[in-house]
mmCIF file of C-alpha atoms and ligand atoms in Angstrom:
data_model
loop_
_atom_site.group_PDB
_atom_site.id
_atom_site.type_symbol
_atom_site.label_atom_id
_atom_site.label_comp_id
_atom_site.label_asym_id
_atom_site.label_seq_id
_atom_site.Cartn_x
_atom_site.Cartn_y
_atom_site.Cartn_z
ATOM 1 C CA UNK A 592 0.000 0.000 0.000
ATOM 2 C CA UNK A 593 1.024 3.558 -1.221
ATOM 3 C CA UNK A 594 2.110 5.897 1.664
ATOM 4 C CA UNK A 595 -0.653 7.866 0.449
ATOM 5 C CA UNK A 596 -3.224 5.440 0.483
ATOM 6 C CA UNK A 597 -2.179 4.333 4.208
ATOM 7 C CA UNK A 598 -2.461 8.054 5.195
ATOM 8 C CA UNK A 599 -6.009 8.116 3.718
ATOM 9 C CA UNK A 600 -7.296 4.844 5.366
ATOM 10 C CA UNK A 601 -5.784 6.029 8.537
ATOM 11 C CA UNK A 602 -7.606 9.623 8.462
ATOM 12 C CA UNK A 603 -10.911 8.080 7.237
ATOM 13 C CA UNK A 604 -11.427 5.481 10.735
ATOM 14 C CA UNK A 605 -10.054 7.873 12.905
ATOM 15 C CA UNK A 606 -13.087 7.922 15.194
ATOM 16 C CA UNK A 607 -12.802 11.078 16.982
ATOM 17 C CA UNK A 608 -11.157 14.436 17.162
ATOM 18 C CA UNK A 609 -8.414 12.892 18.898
ATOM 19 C CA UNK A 610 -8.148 9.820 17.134
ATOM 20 C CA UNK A 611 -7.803 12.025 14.210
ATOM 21 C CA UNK A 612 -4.819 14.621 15.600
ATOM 22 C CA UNK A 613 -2.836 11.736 16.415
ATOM 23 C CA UNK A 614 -3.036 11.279 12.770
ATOM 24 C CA UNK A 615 -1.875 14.137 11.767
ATOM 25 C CA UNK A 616 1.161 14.515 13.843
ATOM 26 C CA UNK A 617 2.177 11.283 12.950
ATOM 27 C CA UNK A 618 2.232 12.599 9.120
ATOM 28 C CA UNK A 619 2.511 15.835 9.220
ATOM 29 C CA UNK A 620 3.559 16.808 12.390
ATOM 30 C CA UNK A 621 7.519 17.859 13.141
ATOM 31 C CA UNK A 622 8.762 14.156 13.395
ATOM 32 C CA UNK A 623 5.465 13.124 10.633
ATOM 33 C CA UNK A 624 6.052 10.297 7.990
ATOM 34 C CA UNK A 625 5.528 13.209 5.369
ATOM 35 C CA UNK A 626 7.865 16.044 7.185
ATOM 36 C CA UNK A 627 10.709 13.183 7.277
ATOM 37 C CA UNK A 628 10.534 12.517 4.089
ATOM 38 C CA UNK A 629 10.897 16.060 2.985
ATOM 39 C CA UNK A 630 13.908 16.293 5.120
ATOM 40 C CA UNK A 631 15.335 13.633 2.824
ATOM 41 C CA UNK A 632 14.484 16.055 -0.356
ATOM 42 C CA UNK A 633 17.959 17.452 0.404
ATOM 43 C CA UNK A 634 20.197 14.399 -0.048
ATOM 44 C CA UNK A 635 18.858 14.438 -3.788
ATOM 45 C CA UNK A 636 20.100 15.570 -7.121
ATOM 46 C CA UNK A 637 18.063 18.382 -8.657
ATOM 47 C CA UNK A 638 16.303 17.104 -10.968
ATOM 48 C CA UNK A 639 15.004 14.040 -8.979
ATOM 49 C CA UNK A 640 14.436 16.374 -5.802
ATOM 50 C CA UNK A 641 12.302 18.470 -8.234
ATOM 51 C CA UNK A 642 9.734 15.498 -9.244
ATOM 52 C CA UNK A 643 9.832 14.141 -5.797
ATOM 53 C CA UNK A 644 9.176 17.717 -4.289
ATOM 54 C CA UNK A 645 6.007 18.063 -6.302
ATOM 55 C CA UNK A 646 4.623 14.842 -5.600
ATOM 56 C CA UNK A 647 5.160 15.394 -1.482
ATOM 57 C CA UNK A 648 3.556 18.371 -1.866
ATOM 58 C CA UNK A 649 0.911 17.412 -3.340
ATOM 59 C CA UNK A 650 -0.021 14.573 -1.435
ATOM 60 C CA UNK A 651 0.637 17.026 1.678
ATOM 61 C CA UNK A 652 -1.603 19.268 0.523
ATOM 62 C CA UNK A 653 -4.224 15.716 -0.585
ATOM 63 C CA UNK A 654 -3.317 14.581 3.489
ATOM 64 C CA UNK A 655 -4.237 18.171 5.080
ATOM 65 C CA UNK A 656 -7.837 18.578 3.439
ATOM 66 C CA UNK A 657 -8.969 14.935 4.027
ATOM 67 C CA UNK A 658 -8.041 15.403 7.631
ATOM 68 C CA UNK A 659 -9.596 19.203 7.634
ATOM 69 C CA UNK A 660 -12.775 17.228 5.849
ATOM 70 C CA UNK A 661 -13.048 14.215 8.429
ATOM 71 C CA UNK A 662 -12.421 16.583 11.272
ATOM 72 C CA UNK A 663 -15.583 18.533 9.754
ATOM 73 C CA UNK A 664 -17.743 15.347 9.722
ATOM 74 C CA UNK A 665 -16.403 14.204 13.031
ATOM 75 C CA UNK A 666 -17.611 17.642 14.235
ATOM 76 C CA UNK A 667 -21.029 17.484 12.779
ATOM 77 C CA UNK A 668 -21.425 13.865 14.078
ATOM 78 C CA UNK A 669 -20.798 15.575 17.945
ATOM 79 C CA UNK A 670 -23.405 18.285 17.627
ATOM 80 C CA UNK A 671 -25.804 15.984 16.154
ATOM 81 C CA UNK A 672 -25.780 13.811 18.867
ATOM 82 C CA UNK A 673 -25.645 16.603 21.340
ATOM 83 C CA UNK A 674 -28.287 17.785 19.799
ATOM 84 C CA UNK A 675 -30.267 14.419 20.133
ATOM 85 C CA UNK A 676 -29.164 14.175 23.423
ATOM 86 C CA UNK A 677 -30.235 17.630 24.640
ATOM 87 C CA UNK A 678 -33.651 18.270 23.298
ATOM 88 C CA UNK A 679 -36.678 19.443 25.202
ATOM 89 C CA UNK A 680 -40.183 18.652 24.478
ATOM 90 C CA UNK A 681 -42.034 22.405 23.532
ATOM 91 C CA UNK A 682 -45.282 20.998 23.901
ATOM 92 C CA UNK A 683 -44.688 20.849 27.955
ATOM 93 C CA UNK A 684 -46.696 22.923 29.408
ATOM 94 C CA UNK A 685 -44.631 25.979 30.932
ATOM 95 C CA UNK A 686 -44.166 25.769 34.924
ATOM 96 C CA UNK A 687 -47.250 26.290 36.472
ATOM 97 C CA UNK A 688 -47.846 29.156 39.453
ATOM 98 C CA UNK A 689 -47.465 27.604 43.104
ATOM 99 C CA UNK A 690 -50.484 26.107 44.336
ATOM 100 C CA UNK A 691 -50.199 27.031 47.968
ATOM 101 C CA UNK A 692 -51.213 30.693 49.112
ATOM 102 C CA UNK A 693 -49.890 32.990 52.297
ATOM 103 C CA UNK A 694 -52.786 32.537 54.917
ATOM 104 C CA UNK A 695 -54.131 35.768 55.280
ATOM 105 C CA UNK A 696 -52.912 36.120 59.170
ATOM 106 C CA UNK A 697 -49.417 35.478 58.147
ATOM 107 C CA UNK A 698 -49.920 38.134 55.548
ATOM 108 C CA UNK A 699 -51.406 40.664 57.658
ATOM 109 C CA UNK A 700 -48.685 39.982 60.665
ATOM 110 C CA UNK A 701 -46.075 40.436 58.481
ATOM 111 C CA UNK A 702 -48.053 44.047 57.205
ATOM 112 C CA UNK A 703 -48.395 45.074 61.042
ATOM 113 C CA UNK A 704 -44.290 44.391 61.623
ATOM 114 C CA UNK A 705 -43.827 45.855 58.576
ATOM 115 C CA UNK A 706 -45.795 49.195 59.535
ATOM 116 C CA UNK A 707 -44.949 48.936 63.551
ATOM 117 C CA UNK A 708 -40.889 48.426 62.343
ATOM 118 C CA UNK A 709 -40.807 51.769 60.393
ATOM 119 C CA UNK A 710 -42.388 53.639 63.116
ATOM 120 C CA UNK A 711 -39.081 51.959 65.022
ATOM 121 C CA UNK A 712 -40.459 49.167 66.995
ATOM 122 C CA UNK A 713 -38.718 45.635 67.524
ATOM 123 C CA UNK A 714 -40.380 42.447 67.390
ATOM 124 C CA UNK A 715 -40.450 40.521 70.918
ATOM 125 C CA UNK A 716 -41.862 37.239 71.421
ATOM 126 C CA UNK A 717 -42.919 34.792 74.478
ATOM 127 C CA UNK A 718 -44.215 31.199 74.892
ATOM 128 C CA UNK A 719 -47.435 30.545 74.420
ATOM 129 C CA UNK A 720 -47.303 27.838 77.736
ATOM 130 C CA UNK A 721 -47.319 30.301 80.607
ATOM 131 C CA UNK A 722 -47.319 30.151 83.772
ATOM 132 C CA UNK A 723 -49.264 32.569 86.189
ATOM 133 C CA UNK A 724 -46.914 35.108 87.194
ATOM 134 C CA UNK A 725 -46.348 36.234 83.667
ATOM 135 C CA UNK A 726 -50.053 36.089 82.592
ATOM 136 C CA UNK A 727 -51.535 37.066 85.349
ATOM 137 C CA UNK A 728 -50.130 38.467 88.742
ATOM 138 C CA UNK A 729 -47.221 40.338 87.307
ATOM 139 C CA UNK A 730 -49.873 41.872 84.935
ATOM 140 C CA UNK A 731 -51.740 43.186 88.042
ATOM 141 C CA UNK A 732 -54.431 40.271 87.868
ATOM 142 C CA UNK A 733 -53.676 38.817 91.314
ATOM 143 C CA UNK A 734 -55.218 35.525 92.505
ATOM 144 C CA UNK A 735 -59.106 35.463 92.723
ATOM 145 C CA UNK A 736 -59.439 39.193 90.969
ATOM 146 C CA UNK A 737 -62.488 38.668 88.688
ATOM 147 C CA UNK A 738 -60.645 39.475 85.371
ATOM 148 C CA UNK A 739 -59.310 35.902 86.108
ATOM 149 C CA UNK A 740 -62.526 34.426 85.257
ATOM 150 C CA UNK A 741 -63.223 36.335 82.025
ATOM 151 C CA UNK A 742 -60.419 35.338 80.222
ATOM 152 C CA UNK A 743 -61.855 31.334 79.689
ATOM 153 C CA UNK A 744 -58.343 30.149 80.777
ATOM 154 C CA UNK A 745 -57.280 26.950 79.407
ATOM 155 C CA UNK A 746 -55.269 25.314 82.317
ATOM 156 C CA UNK A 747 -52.465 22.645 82.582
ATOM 157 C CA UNK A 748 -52.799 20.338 85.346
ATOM 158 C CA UNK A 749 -51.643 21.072 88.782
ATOM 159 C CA UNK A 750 -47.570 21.103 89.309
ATOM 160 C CA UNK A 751 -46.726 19.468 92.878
ATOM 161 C CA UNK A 752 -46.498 22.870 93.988
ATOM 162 C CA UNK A 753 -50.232 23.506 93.553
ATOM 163 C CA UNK A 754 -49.529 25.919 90.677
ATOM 164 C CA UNK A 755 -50.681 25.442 87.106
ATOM 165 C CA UNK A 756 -49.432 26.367 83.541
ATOM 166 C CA UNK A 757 -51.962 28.175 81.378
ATOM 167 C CA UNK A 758 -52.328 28.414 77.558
ATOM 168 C CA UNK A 759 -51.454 32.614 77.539
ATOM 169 C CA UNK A 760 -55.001 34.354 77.465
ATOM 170 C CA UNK A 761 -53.252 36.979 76.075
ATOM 171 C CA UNK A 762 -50.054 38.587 74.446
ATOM 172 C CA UNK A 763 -49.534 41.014 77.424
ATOM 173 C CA UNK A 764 -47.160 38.296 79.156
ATOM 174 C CA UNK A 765 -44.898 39.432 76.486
ATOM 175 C CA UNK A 766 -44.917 42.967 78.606
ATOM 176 C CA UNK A 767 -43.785 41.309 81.125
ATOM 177 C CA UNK A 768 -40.437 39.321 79.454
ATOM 178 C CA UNK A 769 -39.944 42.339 78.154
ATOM 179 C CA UNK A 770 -39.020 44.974 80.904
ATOM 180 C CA UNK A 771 -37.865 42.090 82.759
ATOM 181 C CA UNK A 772 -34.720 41.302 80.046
ATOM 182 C CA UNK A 773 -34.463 45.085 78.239
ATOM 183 C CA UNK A 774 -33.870 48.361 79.191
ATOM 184 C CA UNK A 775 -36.437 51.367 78.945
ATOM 185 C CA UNK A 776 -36.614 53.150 76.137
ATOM 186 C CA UNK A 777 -38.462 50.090 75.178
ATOM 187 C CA UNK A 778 -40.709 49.660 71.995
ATOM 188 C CA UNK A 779 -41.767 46.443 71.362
ATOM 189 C CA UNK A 780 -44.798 44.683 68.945
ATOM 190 C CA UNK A 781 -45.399 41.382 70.061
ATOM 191 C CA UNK A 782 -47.756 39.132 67.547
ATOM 192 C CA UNK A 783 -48.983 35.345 68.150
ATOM 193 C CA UNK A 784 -51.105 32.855 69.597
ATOM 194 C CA UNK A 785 -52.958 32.967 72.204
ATOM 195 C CA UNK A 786 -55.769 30.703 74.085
ATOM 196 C CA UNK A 787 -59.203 30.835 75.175
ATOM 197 C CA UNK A 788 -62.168 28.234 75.718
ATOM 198 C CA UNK A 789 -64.720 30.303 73.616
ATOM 199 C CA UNK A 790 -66.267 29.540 70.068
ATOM 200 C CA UNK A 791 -68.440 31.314 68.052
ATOM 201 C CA UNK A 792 -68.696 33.586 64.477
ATOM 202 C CA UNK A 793 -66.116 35.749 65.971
ATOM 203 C CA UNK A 794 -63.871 33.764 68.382
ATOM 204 C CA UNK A 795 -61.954 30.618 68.081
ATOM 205 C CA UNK A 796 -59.867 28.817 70.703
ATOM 206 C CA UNK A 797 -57.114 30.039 69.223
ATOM 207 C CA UNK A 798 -56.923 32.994 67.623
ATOM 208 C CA UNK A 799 -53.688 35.814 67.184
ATOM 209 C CA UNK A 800 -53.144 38.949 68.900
ATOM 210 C CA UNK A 801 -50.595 41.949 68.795
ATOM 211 C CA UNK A 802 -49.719 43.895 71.906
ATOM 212 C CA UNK A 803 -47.650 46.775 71.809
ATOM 213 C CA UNK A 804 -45.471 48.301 74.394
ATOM 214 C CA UNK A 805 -43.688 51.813 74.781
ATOM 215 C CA UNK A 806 -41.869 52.378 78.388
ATOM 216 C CA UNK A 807 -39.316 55.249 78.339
ATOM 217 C CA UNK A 808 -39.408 58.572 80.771
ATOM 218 C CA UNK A 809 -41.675 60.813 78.914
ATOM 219 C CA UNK A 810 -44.062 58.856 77.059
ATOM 220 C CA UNK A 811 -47.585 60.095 77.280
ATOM 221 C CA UNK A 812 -51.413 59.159 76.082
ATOM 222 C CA UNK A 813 -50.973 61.663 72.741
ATOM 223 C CA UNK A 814 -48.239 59.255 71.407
ATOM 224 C CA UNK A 815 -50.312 56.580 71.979
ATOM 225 C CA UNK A 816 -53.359 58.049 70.165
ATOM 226 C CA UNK A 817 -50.338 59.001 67.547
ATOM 227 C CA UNK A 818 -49.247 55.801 67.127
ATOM 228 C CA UNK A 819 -52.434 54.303 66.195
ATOM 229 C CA UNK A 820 -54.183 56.867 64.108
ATOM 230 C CA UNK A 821 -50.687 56.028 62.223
ATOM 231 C CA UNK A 822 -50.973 52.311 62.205
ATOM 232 C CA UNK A 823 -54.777 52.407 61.125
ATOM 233 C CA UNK A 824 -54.269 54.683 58.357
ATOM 234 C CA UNK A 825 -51.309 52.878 57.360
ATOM 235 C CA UNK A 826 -52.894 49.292 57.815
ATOM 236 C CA UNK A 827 -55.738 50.268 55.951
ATOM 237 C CA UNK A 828 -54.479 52.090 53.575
ATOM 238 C CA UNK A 829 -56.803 54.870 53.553
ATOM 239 C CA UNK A 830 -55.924 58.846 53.760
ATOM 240 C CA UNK A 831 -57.708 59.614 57.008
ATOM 241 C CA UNK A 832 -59.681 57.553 60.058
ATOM 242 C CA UNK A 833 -61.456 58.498 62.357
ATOM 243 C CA UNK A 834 -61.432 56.895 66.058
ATOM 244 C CA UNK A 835 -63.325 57.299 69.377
ATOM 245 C CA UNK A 836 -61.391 56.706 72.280
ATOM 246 C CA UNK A 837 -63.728 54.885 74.638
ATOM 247 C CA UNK A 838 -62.677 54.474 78.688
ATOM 248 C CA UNK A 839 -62.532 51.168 79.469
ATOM 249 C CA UNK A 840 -60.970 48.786 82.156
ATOM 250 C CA UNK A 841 -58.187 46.751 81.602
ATOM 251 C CA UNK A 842 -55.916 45.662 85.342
ATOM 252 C CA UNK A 843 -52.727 46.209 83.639
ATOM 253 C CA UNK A 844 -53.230 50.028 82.354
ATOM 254 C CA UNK A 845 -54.499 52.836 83.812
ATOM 255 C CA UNK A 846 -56.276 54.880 82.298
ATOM 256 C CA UNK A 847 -57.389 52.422 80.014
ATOM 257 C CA UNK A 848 -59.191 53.095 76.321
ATOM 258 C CA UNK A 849 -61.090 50.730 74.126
ATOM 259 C CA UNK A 850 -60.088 52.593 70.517
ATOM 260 C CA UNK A 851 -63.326 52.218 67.856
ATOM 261 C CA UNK A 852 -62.847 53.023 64.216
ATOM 262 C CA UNK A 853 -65.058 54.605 61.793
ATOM 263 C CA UNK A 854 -66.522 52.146 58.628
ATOM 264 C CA UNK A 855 -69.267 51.948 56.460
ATOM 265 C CA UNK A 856 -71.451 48.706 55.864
ATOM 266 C CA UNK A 857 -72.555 50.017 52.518
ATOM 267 C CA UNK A 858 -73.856 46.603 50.067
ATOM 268 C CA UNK A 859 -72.805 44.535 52.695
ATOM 269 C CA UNK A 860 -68.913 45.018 52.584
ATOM 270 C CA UNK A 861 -67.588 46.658 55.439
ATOM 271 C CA UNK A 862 -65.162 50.316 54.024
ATOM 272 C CA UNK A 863 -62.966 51.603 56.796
ATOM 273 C CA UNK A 864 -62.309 54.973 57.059
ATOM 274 C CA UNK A 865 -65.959 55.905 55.509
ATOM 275 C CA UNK A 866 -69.727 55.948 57.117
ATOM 276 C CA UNK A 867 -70.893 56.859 60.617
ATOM 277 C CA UNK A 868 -70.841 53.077 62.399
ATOM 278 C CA UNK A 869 -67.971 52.372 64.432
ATOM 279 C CA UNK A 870 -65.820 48.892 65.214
ATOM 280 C CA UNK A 871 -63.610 48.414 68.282
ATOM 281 C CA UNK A 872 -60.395 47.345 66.938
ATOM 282 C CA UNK A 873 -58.169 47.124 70.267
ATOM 283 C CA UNK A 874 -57.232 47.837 73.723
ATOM 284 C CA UNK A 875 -54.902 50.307 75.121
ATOM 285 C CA UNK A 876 -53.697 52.040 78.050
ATOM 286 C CA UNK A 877 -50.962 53.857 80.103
ATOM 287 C CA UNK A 878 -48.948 50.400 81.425
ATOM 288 C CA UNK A 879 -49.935 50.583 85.090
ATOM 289 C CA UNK A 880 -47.489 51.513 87.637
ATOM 290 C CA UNK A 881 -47.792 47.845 89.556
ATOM 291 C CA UNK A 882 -47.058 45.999 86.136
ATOM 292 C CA UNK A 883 -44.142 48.691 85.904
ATOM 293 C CA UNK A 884 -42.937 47.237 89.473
ATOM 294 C CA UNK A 885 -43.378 43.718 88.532
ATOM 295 C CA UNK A 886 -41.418 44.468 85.247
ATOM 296 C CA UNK A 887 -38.104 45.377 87.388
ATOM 297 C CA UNK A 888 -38.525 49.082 86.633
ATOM 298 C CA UNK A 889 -39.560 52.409 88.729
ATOM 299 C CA UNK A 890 -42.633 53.198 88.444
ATOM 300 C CA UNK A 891 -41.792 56.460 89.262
ATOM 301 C CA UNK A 892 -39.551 57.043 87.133
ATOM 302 C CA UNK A 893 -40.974 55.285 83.634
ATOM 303 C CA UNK A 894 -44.040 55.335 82.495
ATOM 304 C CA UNK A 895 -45.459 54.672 78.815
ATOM 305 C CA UNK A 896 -48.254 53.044 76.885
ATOM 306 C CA UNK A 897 -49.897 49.056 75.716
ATOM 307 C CA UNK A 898 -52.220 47.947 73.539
ATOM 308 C CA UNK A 899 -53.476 44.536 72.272
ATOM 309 C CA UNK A 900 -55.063 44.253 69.063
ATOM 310 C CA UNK A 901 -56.936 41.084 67.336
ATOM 311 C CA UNK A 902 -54.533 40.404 64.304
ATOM 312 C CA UNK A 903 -57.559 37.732 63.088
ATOM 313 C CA UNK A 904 -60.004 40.549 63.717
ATOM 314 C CA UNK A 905 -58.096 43.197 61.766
ATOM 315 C CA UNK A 906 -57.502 40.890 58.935
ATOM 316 C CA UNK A 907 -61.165 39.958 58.918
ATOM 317 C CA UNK A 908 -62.182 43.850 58.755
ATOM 318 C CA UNK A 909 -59.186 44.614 55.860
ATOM 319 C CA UNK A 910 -59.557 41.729 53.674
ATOM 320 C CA UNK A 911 -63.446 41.194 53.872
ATOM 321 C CA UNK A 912 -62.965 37.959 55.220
ATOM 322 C CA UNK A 913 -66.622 37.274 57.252
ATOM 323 C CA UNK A 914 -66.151 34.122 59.390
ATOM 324 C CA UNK A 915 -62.955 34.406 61.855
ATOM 325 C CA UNK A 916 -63.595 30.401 62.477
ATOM 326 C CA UNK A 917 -62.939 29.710 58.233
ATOM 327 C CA UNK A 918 -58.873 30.973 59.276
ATOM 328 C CA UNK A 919 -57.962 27.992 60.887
ATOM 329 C CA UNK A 920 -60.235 25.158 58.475
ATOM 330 C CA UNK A 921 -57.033 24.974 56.289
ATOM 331 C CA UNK A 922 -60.172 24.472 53.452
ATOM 332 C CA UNK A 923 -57.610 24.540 50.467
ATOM 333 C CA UNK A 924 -60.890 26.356 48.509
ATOM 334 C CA UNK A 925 -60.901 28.979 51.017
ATOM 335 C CA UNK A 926 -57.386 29.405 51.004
ATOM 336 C CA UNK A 927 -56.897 29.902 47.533
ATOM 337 C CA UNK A 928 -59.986 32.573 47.745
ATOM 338 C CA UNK A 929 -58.665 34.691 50.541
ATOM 339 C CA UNK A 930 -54.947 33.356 50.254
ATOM 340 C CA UNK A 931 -51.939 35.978 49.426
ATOM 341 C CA UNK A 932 -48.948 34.829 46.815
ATOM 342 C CA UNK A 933 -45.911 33.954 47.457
ATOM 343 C CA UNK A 934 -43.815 36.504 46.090
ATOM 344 C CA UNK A 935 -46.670 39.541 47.191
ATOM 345 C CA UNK A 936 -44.600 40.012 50.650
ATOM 346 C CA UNK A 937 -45.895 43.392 51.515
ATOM 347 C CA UNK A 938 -43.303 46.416 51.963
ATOM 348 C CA UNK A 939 -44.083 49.868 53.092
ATOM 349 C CA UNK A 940 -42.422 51.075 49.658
ATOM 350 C CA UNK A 941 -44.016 47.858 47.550
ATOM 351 C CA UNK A 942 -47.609 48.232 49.252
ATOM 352 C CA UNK A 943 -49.035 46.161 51.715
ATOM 353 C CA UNK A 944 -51.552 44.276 50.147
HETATM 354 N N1 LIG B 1467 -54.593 42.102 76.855
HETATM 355 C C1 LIG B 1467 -55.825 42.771 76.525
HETATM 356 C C2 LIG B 1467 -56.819 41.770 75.996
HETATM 357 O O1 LIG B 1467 -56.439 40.683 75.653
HETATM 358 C C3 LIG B 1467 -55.617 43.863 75.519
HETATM 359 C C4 LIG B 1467 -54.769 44.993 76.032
HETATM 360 C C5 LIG B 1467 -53.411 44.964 75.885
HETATM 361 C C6 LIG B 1467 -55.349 46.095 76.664
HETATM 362 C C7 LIG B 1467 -52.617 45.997 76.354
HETATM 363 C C8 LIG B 1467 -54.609 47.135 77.118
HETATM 364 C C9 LIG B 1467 -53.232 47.095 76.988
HETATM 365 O O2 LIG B 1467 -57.989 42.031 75.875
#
């Protein structure tokens, strides 16, 4: 077989790229059958080295396209089965939206920090197991007063010591763990559970609160009235609100205020910020100077403001929403209706809802 021919054969089953290379630096490469034999062009008498220079040119020239030719079908060969390797069905449907929705109370909780943390309040939290010091006495509810009774307490059994663990009535413990670990100022939110044996349209066994606490040296009734005219308008995203400061009794706050807000009950849907009817929407008071004591602080020298608002209750009244026991169904239908997306995580800047 010619050298030629040999060459050809060899560049032909060359299977791959590399297979192929070695080929052509065992021809053509420095120490190549073809580059050797040029070398011996020299050795020759003219007229021979002429005809034999011609002819290794040309069949260098005959060797360098077949391998630049079987290089481009090797080539072609590797897309192709890239290309069958890497193909996608476009007849898939696209990806479809999550299914699951942001319960409305996480979505409104995470409003109220939202709105509560630019006005410069942290977010403190407490356990929702209790005991009675923190959700009662220290709160100035001491043993047989008759606020004791109207909370529907949900109580663990008795401890050896003849005291029992309660499911907290309230957020207002929080109050408590509060002054106890931080140092006035103080301005807290605290949202989450709480507990009480009572079921109906409007209460559930467990339902969410937020309580609020400011204790600092100067802090005085028109912040608190501040504060929430603030909150609702922000909350509710409307320009103006009006609310009646009611006197009410709370142990823990003195004086103590029940706060209403205007709303309207035109076609049925409740409007806030509009009509002449009025909804209570929280609690709130100057913090009492015994819950002030039992917090580890001078009464005499701090002072400052609570509240404790019904985070179900004020998602009910924002979002429409008209059975507060529906929240806690988990009826996927009903979640999808009244359900928030994913990605909608409300920002001051963004918008709430
Ligand atoms: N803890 C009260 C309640 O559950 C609400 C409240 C909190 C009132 C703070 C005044 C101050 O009804």
């Amino acid at each position: 077989m010619s050298l030629e021919q040999d060459i050809l054969q060899q560049v032909a089953s060359a299977s791959d790229e590399a297979a192929l290379e070695a080929v052509r630096v065992a021809t053509l490469g420095k120490k190549g059958s073809i580059s050797e034999q040029m070398k011996s062009l020299g050795a020759m008498g003219p007229d021979e080295r002429k005809t034999a220079g011609v002819a290794l040119n040309v069949l260098k020239d005959k060797v360098t396209e077949a391998i630049a030719a079987r290089k481009a079908v090797l080539q072609e060969a590797q897309l192709e089965q890239r290309l069958g390797l890497e193909k996608i069905d476009v007849t898939l449907p696209a990806r479809t939206e999550p299914r699951g929705t942001v319960h409305p109370v996480s979505q409104v909780w995470e409003e109220v920090v939202q709105i509560f943390g630019d006005l410069g309040f942290a977010v403190a939290e407490g356990p929702h197991i209790e005991d009675d010091f923190h959700n009662f006495t220290a709160l100035n509810i001491p043993p047989e007063h008759p606020a004791r009774q109207e909370h529907d307490t949900f109580y663990f059994s008795e401890k050896p010591d003849g005291s029992r663990m309660v499911l907290r009535t309230h957020t207002s413990p929080v109050q408590i763990r509060t002054m106890l670990t931080q140092k006035p100022p103080i301005r807290i939110i605290a949202p989450g559970r709480t507990f009480r044996n009572d079921s109906d349209m409007t209460h559930t066994p467990m339902f969410n609160q937020i309580e609020g606490l400011v204790i600092d040296e100067t802090t005085h009734m028109g912040h608190l009235k501040w504060i929430l005219a603030e909150f609702c308008k922000s909350f509710f995203e409307v320009d103006d609100v009006k609310m009646r400061f009611r006197a009410s009794h709370f142990p823990f706050t003195e004086p103590s205020m029940e706060v209403d807000i205007n709303c309207s009950w035109e076609g049925g849907q409740v409007k806030i910020g509009q009509g002449s009817s009025w909804l209570e929407i929280l609690g709130s008071g100057m913090v009492h100077p015994n819950v002030i004591k039992a917090g580890g602080l001078d009464p005499d020298k701090y002072q400052g403001y609570a509240f404790g608002m019904g985070l179900d209750r004020i998602a009910m009244l924002k979002y429409g929403i008209p059975d507060l026991r529906a929240f806690f169904e988990a009826d996927l239908r009903w979640l999808r209706h009244y359900g928030f997306k994913a990605l909608n995580v409300p920002t001051l800047p963004g918008g709430l809802s």
